[in-house]
CSV table of C-alpha atoms and ligand atoms in Angstrom, one decimal:
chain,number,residue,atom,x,y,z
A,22,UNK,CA,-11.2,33.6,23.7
A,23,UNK,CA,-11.2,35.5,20.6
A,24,UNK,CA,-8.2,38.3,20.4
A,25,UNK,CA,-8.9,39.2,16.5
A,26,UNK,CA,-9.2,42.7,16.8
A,27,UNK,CA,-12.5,44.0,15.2
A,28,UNK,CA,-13.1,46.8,12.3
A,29,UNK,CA,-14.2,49.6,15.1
A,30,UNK,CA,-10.7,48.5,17.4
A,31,UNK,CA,-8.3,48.1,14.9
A,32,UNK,CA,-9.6,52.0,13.7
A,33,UNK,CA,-9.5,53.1,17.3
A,34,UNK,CA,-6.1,51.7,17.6
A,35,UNK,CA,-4.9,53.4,14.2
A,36,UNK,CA,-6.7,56.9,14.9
A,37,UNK,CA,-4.9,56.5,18.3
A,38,UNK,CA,-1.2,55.6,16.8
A,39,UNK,CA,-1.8,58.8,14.5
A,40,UNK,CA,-2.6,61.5,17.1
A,41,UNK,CA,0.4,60.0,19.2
A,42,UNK,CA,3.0,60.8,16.4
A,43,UNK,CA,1.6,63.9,15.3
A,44,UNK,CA,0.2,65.6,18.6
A,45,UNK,CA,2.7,64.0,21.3
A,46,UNK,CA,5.6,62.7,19.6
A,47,UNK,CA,7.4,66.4,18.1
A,48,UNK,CA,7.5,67.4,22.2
A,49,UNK,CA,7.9,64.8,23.9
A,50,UNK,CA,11.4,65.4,24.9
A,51,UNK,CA,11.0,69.2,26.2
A,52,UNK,CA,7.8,67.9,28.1
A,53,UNK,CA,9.4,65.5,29.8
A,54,UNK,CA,12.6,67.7,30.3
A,55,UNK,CA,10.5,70.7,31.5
A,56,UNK,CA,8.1,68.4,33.8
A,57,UNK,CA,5.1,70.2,30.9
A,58,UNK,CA,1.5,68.5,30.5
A,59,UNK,CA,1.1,68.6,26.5
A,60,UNK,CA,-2.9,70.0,27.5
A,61,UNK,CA,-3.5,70.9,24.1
A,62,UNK,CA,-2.9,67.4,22.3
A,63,UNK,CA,-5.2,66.3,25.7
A,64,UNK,CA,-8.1,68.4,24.8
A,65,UNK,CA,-7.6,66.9,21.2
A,66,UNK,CA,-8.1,63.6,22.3
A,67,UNK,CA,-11.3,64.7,24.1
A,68,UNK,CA,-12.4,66.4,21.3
A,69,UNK,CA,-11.6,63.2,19.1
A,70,UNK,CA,-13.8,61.2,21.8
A,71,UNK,CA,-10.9,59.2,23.3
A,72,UNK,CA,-11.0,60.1,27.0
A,73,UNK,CA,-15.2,59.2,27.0
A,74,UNK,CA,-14.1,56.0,24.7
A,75,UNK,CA,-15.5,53.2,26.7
A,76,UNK,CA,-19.1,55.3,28.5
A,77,UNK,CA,-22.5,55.3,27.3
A,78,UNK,CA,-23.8,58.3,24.8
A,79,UNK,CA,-26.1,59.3,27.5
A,80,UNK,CA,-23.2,60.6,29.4
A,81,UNK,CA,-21.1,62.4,26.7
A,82,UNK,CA,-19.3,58.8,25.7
A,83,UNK,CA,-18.6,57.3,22.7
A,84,UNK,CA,-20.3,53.9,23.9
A,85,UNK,CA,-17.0,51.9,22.3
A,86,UNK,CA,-16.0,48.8,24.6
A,87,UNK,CA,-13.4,48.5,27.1
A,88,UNK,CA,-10.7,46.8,24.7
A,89,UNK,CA,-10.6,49.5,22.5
A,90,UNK,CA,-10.0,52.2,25.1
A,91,UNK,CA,-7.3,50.1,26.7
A,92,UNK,CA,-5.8,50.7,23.1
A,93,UNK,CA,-6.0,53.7,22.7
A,94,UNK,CA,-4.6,54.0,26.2
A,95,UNK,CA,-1.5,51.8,24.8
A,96,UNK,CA,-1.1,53.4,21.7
A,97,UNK,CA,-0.9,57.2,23.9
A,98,UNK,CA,2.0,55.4,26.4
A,99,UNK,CA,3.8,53.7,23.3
A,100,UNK,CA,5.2,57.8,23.1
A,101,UNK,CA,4.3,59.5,26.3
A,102,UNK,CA,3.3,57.3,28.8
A,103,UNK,CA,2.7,60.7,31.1
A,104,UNK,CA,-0.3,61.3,29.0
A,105,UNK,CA,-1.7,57.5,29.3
A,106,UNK,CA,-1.4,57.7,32.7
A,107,UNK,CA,-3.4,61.0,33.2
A,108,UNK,CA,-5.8,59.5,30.2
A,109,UNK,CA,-6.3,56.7,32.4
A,110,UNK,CA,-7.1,58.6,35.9
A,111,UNK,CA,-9.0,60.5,34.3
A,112,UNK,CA,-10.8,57.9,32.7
A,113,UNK,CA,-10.7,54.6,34.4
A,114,UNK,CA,-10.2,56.2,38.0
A,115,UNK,CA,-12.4,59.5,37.8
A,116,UNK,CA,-14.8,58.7,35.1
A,117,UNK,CA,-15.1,55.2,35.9
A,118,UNK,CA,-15.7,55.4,39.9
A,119,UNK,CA,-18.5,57.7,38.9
A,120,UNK,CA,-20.0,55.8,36.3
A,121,UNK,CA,-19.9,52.3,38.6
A,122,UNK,CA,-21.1,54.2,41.8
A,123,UNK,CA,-22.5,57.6,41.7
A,124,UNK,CA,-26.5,58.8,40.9
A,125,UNK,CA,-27.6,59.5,37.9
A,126,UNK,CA,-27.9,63.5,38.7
A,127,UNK,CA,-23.6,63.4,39.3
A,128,UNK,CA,-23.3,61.7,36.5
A,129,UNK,CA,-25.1,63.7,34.0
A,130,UNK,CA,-23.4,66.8,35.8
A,131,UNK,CA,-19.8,65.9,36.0
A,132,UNK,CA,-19.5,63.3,33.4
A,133,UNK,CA,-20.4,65.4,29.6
A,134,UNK,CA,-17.3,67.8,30.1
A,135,UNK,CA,-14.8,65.6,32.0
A,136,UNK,CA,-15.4,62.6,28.9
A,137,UNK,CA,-15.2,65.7,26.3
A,138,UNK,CA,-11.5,66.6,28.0
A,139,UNK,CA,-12.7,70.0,28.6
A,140,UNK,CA,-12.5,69.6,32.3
A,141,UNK,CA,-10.2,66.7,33.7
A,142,UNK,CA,-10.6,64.7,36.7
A,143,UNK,CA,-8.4,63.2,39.6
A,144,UNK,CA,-9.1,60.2,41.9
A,145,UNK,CA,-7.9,61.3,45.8
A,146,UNK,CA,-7.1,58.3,47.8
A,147,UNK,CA,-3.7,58.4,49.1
A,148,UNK,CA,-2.4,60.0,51.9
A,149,UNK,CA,1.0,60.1,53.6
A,150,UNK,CA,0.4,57.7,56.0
A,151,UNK,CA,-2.2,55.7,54.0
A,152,UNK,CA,-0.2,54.4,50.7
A,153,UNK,CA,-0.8,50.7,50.3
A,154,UNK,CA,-2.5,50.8,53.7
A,155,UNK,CA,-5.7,52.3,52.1
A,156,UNK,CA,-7.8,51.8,54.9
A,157,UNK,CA,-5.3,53.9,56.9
A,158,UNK,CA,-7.2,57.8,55.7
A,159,UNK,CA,-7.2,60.2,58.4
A,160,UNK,CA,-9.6,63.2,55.7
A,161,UNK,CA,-12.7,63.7,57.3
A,162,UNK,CA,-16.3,64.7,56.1
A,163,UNK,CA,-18.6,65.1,59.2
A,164,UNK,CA,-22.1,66.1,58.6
A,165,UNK,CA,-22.8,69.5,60.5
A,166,UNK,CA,-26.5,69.6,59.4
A,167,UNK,CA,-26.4,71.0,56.2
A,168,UNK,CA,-23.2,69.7,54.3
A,169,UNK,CA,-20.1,67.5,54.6
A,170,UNK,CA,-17.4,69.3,55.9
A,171,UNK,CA,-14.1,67.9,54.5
A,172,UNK,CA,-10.5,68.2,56.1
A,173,UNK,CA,-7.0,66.5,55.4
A,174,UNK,CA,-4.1,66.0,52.9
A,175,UNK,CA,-4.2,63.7,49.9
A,176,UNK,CA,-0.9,63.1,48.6
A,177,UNK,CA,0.7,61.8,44.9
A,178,UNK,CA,-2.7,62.6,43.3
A,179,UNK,CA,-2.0,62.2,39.5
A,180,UNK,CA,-3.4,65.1,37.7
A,181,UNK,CA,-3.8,67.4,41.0
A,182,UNK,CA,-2.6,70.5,39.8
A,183,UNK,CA,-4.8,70.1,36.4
A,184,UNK,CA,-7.9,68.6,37.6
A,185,UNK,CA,-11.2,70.7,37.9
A,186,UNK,CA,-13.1,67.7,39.3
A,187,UNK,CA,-11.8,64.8,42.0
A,188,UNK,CA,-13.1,61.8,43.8
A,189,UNK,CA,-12.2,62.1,47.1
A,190,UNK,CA,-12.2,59.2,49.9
A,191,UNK,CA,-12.9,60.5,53.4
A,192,UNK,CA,-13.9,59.2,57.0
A,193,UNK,CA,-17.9,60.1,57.8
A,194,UNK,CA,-17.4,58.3,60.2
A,195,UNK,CA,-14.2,58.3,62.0
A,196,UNK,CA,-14.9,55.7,64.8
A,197,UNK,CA,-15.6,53.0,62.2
A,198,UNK,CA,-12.4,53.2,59.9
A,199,UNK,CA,-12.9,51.5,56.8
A,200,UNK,CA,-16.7,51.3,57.4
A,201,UNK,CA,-16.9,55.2,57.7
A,202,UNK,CA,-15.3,56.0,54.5
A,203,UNK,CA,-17.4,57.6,52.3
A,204,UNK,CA,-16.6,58.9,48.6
A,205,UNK,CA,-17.7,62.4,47.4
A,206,UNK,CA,-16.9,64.3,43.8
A,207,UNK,CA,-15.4,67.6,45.0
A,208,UNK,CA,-15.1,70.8,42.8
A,209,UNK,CA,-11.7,72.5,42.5
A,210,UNK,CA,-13.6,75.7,42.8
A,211,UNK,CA,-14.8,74.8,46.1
A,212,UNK,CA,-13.7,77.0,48.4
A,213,UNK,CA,-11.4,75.6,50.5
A,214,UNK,CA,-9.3,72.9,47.7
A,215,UNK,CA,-6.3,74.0,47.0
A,216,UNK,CA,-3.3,72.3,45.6
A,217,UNK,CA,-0.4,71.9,47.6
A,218,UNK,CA,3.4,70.5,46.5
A,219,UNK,CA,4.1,69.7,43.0
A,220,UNK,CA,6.1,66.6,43.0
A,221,UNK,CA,9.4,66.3,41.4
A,222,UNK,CA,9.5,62.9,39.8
A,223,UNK,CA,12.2,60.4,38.1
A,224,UNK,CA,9.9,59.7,35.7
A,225,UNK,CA,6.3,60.2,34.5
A,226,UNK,CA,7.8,64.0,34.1
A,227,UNK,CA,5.2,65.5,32.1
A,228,UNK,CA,1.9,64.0,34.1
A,229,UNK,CA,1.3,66.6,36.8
A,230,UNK,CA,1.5,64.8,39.8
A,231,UNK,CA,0.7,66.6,43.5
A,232,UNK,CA,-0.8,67.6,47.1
A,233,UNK,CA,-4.1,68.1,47.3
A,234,UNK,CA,-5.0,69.9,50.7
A,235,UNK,CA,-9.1,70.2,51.7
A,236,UNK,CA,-9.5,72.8,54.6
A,237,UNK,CA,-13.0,73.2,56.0
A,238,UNK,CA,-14.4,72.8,52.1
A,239,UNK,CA,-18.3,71.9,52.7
A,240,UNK,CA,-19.8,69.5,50.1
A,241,UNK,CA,-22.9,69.1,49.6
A,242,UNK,CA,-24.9,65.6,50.4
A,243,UNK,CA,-26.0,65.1,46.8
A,244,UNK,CA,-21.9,65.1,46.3
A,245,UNK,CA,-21.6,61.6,47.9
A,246,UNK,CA,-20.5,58.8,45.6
A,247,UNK,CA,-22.5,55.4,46.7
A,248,UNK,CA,-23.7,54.9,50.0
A,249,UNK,CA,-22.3,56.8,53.1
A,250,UNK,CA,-19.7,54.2,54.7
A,251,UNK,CA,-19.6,52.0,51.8
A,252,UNK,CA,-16.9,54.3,50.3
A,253,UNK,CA,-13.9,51.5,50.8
A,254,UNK,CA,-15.9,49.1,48.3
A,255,UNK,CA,-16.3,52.0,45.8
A,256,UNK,CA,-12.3,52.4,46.3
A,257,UNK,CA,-11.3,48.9,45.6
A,258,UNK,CA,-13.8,48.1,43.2
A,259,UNK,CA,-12.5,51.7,41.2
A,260,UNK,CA,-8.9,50.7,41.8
A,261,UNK,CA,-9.7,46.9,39.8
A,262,UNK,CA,-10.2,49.3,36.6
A,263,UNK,CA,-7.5,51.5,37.3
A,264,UNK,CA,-5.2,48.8,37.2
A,265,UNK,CA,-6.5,47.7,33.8
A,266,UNK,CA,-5.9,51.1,32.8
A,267,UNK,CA,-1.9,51.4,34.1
A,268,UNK,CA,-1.8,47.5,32.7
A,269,UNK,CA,-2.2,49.5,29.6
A,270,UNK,CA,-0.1,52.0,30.2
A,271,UNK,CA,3.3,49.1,30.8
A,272,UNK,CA,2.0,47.2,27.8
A,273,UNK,CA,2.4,50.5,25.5
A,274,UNK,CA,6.1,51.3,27.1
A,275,UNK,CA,7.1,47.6,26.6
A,276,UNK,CA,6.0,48.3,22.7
A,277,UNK,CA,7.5,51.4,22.4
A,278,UNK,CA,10.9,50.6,23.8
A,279,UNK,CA,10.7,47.3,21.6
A,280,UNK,CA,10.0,48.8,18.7
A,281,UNK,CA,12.8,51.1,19.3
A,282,UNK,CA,15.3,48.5,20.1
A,283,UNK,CA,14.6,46.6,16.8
A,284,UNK,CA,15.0,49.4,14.5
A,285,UNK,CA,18.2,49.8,16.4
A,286,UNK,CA,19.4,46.9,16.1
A,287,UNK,CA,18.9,46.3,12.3
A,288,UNK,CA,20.5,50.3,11.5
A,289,UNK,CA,23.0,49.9,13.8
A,290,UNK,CA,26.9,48.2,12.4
A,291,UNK,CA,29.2,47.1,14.5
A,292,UNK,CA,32.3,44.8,13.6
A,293,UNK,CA,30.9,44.5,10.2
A,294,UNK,CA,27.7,43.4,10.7
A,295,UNK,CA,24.1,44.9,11.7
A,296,UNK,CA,23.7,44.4,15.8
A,297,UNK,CA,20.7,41.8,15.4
A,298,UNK,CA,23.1,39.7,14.0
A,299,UNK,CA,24.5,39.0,17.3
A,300,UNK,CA,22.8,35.7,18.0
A,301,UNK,CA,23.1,36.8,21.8
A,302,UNK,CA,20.8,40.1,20.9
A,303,UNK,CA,18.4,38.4,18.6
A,304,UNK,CA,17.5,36.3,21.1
A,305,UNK,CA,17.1,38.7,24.1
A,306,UNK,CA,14.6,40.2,21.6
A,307,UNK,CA,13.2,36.6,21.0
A,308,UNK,CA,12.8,36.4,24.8
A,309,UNK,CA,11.4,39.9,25.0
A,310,UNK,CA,8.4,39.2,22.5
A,311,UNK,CA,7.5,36.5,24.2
A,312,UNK,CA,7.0,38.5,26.9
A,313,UNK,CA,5.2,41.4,25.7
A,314,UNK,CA,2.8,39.0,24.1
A,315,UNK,CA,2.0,37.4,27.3
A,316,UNK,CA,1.6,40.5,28.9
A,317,UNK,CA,-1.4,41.7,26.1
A,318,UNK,CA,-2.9,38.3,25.9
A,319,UNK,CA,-3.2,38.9,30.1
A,320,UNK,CA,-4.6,42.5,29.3
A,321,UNK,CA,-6.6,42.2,26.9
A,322,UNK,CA,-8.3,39.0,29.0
A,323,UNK,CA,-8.7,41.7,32.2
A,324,UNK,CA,-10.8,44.6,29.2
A,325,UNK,CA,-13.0,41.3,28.4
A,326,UNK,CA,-13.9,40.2,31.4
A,327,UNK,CA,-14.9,43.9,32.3
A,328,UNK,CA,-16.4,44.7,29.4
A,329,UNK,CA,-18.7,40.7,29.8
A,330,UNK,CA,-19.2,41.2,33.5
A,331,UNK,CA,-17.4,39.1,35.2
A,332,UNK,CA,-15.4,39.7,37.9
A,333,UNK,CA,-11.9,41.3,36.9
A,334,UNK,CA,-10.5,42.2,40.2
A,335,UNK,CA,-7.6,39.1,39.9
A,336,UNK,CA,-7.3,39.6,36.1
A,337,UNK,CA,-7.0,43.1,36.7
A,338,UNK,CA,-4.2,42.3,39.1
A,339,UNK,CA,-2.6,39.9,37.5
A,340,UNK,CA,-2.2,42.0,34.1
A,341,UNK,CA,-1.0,44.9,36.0
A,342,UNK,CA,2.1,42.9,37.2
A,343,UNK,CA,3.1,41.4,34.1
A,344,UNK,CA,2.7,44.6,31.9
A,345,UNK,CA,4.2,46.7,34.2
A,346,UNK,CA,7.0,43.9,35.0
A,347,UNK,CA,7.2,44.0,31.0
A,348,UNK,CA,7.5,47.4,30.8
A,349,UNK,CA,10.7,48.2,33.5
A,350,UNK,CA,12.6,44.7,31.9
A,351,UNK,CA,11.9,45.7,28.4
A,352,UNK,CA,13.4,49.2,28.7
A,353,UNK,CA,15.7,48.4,30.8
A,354,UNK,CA,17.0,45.9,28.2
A,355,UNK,CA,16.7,48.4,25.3
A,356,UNK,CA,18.9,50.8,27.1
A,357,UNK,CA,21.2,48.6,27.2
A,358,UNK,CA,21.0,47.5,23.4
A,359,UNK,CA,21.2,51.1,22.4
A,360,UNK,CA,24.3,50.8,24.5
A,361,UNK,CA,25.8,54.4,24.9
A,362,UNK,CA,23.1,55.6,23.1
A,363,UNK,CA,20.3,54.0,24.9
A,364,UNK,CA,21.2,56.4,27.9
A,365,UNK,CA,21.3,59.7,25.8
A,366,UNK,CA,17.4,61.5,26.0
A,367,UNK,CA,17.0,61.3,22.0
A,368,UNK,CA,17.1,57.9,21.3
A,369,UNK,CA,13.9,57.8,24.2
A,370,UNK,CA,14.4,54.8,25.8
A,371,UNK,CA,16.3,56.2,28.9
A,372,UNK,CA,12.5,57.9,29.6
A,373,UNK,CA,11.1,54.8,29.2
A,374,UNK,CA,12.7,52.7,31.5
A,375,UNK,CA,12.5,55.8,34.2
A,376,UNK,CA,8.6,55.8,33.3
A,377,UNK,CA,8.3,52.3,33.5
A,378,UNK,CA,9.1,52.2,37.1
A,379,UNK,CA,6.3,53.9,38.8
A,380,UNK,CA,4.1,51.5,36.9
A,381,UNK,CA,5.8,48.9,39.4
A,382,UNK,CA,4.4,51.3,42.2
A,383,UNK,CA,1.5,53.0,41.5
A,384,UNK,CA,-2.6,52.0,41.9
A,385,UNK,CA,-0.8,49.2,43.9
A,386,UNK,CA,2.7,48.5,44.0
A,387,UNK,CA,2.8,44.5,42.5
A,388,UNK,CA,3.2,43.1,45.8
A,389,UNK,CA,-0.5,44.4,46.2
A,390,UNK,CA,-1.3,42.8,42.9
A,391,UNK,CA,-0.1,39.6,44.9
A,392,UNK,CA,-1.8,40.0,48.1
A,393,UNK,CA,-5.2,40.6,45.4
A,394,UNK,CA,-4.2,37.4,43.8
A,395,UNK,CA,-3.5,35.3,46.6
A,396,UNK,CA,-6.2,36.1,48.6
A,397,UNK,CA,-8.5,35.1,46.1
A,398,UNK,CA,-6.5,31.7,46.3
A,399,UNK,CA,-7.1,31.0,50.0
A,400,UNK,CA,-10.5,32.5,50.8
B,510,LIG,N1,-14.3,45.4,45.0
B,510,LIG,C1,-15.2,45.7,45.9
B,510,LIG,N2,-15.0,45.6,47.3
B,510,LIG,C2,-13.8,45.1,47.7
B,510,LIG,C3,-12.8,44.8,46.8
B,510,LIG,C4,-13.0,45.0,45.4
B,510,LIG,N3,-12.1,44.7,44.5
B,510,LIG,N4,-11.7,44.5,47.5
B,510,LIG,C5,-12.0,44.5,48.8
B,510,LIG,N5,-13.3,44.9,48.9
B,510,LIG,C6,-14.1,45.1,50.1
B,510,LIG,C7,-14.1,43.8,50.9
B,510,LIG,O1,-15.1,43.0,50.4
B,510,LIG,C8,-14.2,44.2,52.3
B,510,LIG,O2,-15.6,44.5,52.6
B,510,LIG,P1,-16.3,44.0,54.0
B,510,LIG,O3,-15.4,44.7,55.0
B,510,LIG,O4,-17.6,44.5,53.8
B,510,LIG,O5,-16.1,42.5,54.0
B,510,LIG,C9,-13.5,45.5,52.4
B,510,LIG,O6,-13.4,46.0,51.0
B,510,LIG,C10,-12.1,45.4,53.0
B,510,LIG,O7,-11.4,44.4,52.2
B,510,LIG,P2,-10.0,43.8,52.7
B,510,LIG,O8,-10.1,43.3,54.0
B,510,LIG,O9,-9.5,42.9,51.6
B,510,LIG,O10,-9.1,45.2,52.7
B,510,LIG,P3,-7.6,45.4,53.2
B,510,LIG,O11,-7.6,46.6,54.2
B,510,LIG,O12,-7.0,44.1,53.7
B,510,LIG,O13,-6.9,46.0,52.0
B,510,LIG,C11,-5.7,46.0,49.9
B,510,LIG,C12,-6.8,45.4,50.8
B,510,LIG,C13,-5.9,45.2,48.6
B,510,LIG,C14,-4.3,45.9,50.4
B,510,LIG,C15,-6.1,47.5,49.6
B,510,LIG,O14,-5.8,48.3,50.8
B,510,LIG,C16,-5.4,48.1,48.4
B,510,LIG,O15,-5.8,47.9,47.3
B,510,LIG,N6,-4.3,48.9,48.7
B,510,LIG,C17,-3.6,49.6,47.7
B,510,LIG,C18,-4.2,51.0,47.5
B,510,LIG,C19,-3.9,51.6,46.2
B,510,LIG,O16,-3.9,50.9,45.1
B,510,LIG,N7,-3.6,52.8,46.2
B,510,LIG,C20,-3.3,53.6,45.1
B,510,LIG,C21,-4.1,54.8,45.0
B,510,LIG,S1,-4.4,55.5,43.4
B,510,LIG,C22,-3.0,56.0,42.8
B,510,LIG,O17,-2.0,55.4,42.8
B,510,LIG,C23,-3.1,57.4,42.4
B,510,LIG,C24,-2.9,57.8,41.1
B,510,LIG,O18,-3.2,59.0,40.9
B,510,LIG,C25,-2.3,57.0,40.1
């Protein structure tokens, strides 16, 4: 497998790294201190084609492949991993569900302005008492003759209170569980959405994370994502993306917090010398490339097999657990490097590290990953 980055990537990746320093970078302290979503630099990245990176044209995309928007997604979490993570629900979870599932008249209708950034979308799965147990929804859509009438609480939905658009997962069927769940795209401006509690996180501060609460909101049939009932397979098959994309996300915090921790370590003198000259540190940092490189090779295996067609549900799974695994020991480590400093908000890492953990959690907490991975073993 080749991982030699081509011309188009390695711009991607460079245009990318650029917009992060200039547009995310200067507030990325007060954002996450004041739980803020930088929507301005957001809409510049839609403007600059990054959230429609990996669609076709025909759709408003950019037509690029899927490596280079997991780049881009790296490069964004590298310095605020609250905006890859909305980029990536947006994008892999929102965008991508539609693209993989829906008809062509919901695609050409939602698509243009959510892969522009001028409208941003949310993927509505989760509710309190169905978390990793995703066949566990209560939300219904019944059919009253004329529309699908939806009702029920989604919970931790990631980009709630910004979202114009979401993809919502709810029972048609209530008698048959996961074989009456059925996926629609609802409009924020349907009467009857409204957003409920805004979480207060540990980390992920600045990425708007919340309730969403449907009361008698009628959708109409053309609304419905795939086939009515089939709307667990468009779920799962959504969710093998949307690990690629918070993959991504762990890869870039791993980076960032590396990249902090060596600078740190060469500027920083103690007992006469520069830190790294500390065999014990320099080879933490040995220990810690090697694992970020293992991590990306696994990544950037999970966008190829995506972009090639072949299935990616286990590589998806398995490069969500080691990215994100890589992104929690990594910062964890460079907080401890950075010593005092390390846990003071300016030096960044301290952010990292409480970022890094939902990583662990979210789209599938890595024990999921496992039960993905091993069921594939013993089928
Ligand atoms: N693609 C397509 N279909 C799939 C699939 C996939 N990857 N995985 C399973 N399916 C299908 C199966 O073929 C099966 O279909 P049939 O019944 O027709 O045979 C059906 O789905 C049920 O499959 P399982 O029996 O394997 O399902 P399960 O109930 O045992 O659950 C699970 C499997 C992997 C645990 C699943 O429930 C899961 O992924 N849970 C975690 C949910 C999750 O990630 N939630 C996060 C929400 S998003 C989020 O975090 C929000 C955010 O904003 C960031």
């Amino acid at each position: 497998m080749n991982f030699q980055l081509t011309d188009q990537q390695l711009s991607i990746q460079s245009i990318t790294r650029q917009l992060a320093q200039t547009e995310l970078l200067p507030n990325v302290l007060k954002d996450d201190e004041e739980g803020r979503f930088p929507e301005k630099a957001y809409a510049k990245m839609g403007q600059m084609g990054l959230i429609g990176l990996p669609f076709p044209k025909e759709y408003g995309g950019q037509g690029a492949d899927y490596l280079s928007y997991v780049l881009a997604v790296e490069e964004i979490s590298k310095v605020n991993s609250s905006v890859g993570i909305a980029y990536s629900v947006c994008t892999s979870l929102f965008s991508g569900g539609l693209i993989n599932s829906a008809s062509e008249e919901i695609k050409k209708k939602y698509l243009p302005d959510v892969l522009s950034g001028k409208k941003m979308g949310a993927f509505c799965l989760t509710e309190p008492e169905a978390g990793s147990d995703a066949a566990g929804c209560k939300t219904t859509a019944l059919w009253d003759g004329e529309a699908y009438v939806l009702n029920g609480l989604k919970c931790f939905i990631t980009n709630g209170p910004l979202a114009d658009y979401f993809l919502v997962f709810a029972l048609t069927d209530p008698e048959k569980k996961t074989k009456g769940l059925s996926a629609f795209v609802v409009e924020k401006a349907m009467p009857g959405v409204s957003v409920g509690t805004i979480e207060n996180k540990c980390g992920i501060r600045s990425a708007q994370v919340s309730e969403i609460i449907f009361e008698n909101v009628r959708v109409p049939k053309e609304n419905m994502v795939g086939e009515e009932g089939k709307g667990f397979a468009v779920a799962m098959k959504d969710l093998d993306g949307g690990r690629i994309g918070v993959a991504a996300q762990g890869l870039g915090i791993a980076k960032g917090a590396y990249e902090i921790a060596v600078q740190y370590l060469k500027d920083r003198q103690q007992f006469g010398k520069p830190l790294f000259k500390n065999q014990y540190l320099a080879f933490k940092m040995a220990e810690l490339s090697v694992q970020i490189e293992q991590a990306q090779y696994m990544l950037y295996k999970a966008a190829m097999d995506k972009q090639e067609g072949r299935n990616y549900s286990i590589s998806a799974a398995k490069a969500k657990m080691v990215c994100t695994d890589a992104a929690m020991q990594v910062s964890q480590e460079a907080v401890q490097m950075l010593g005092g400093n390390g846990y003071m908000k300016e030096y960044h890492v301290e952010r990292m590290m409480r970022d890094a953990k939902i990583t662990q959690i979210y789209e599938g907490t890595n024990e999921i990953q496992k039960l993905v991975i091993s069921g594939s073993l013993f089928r």
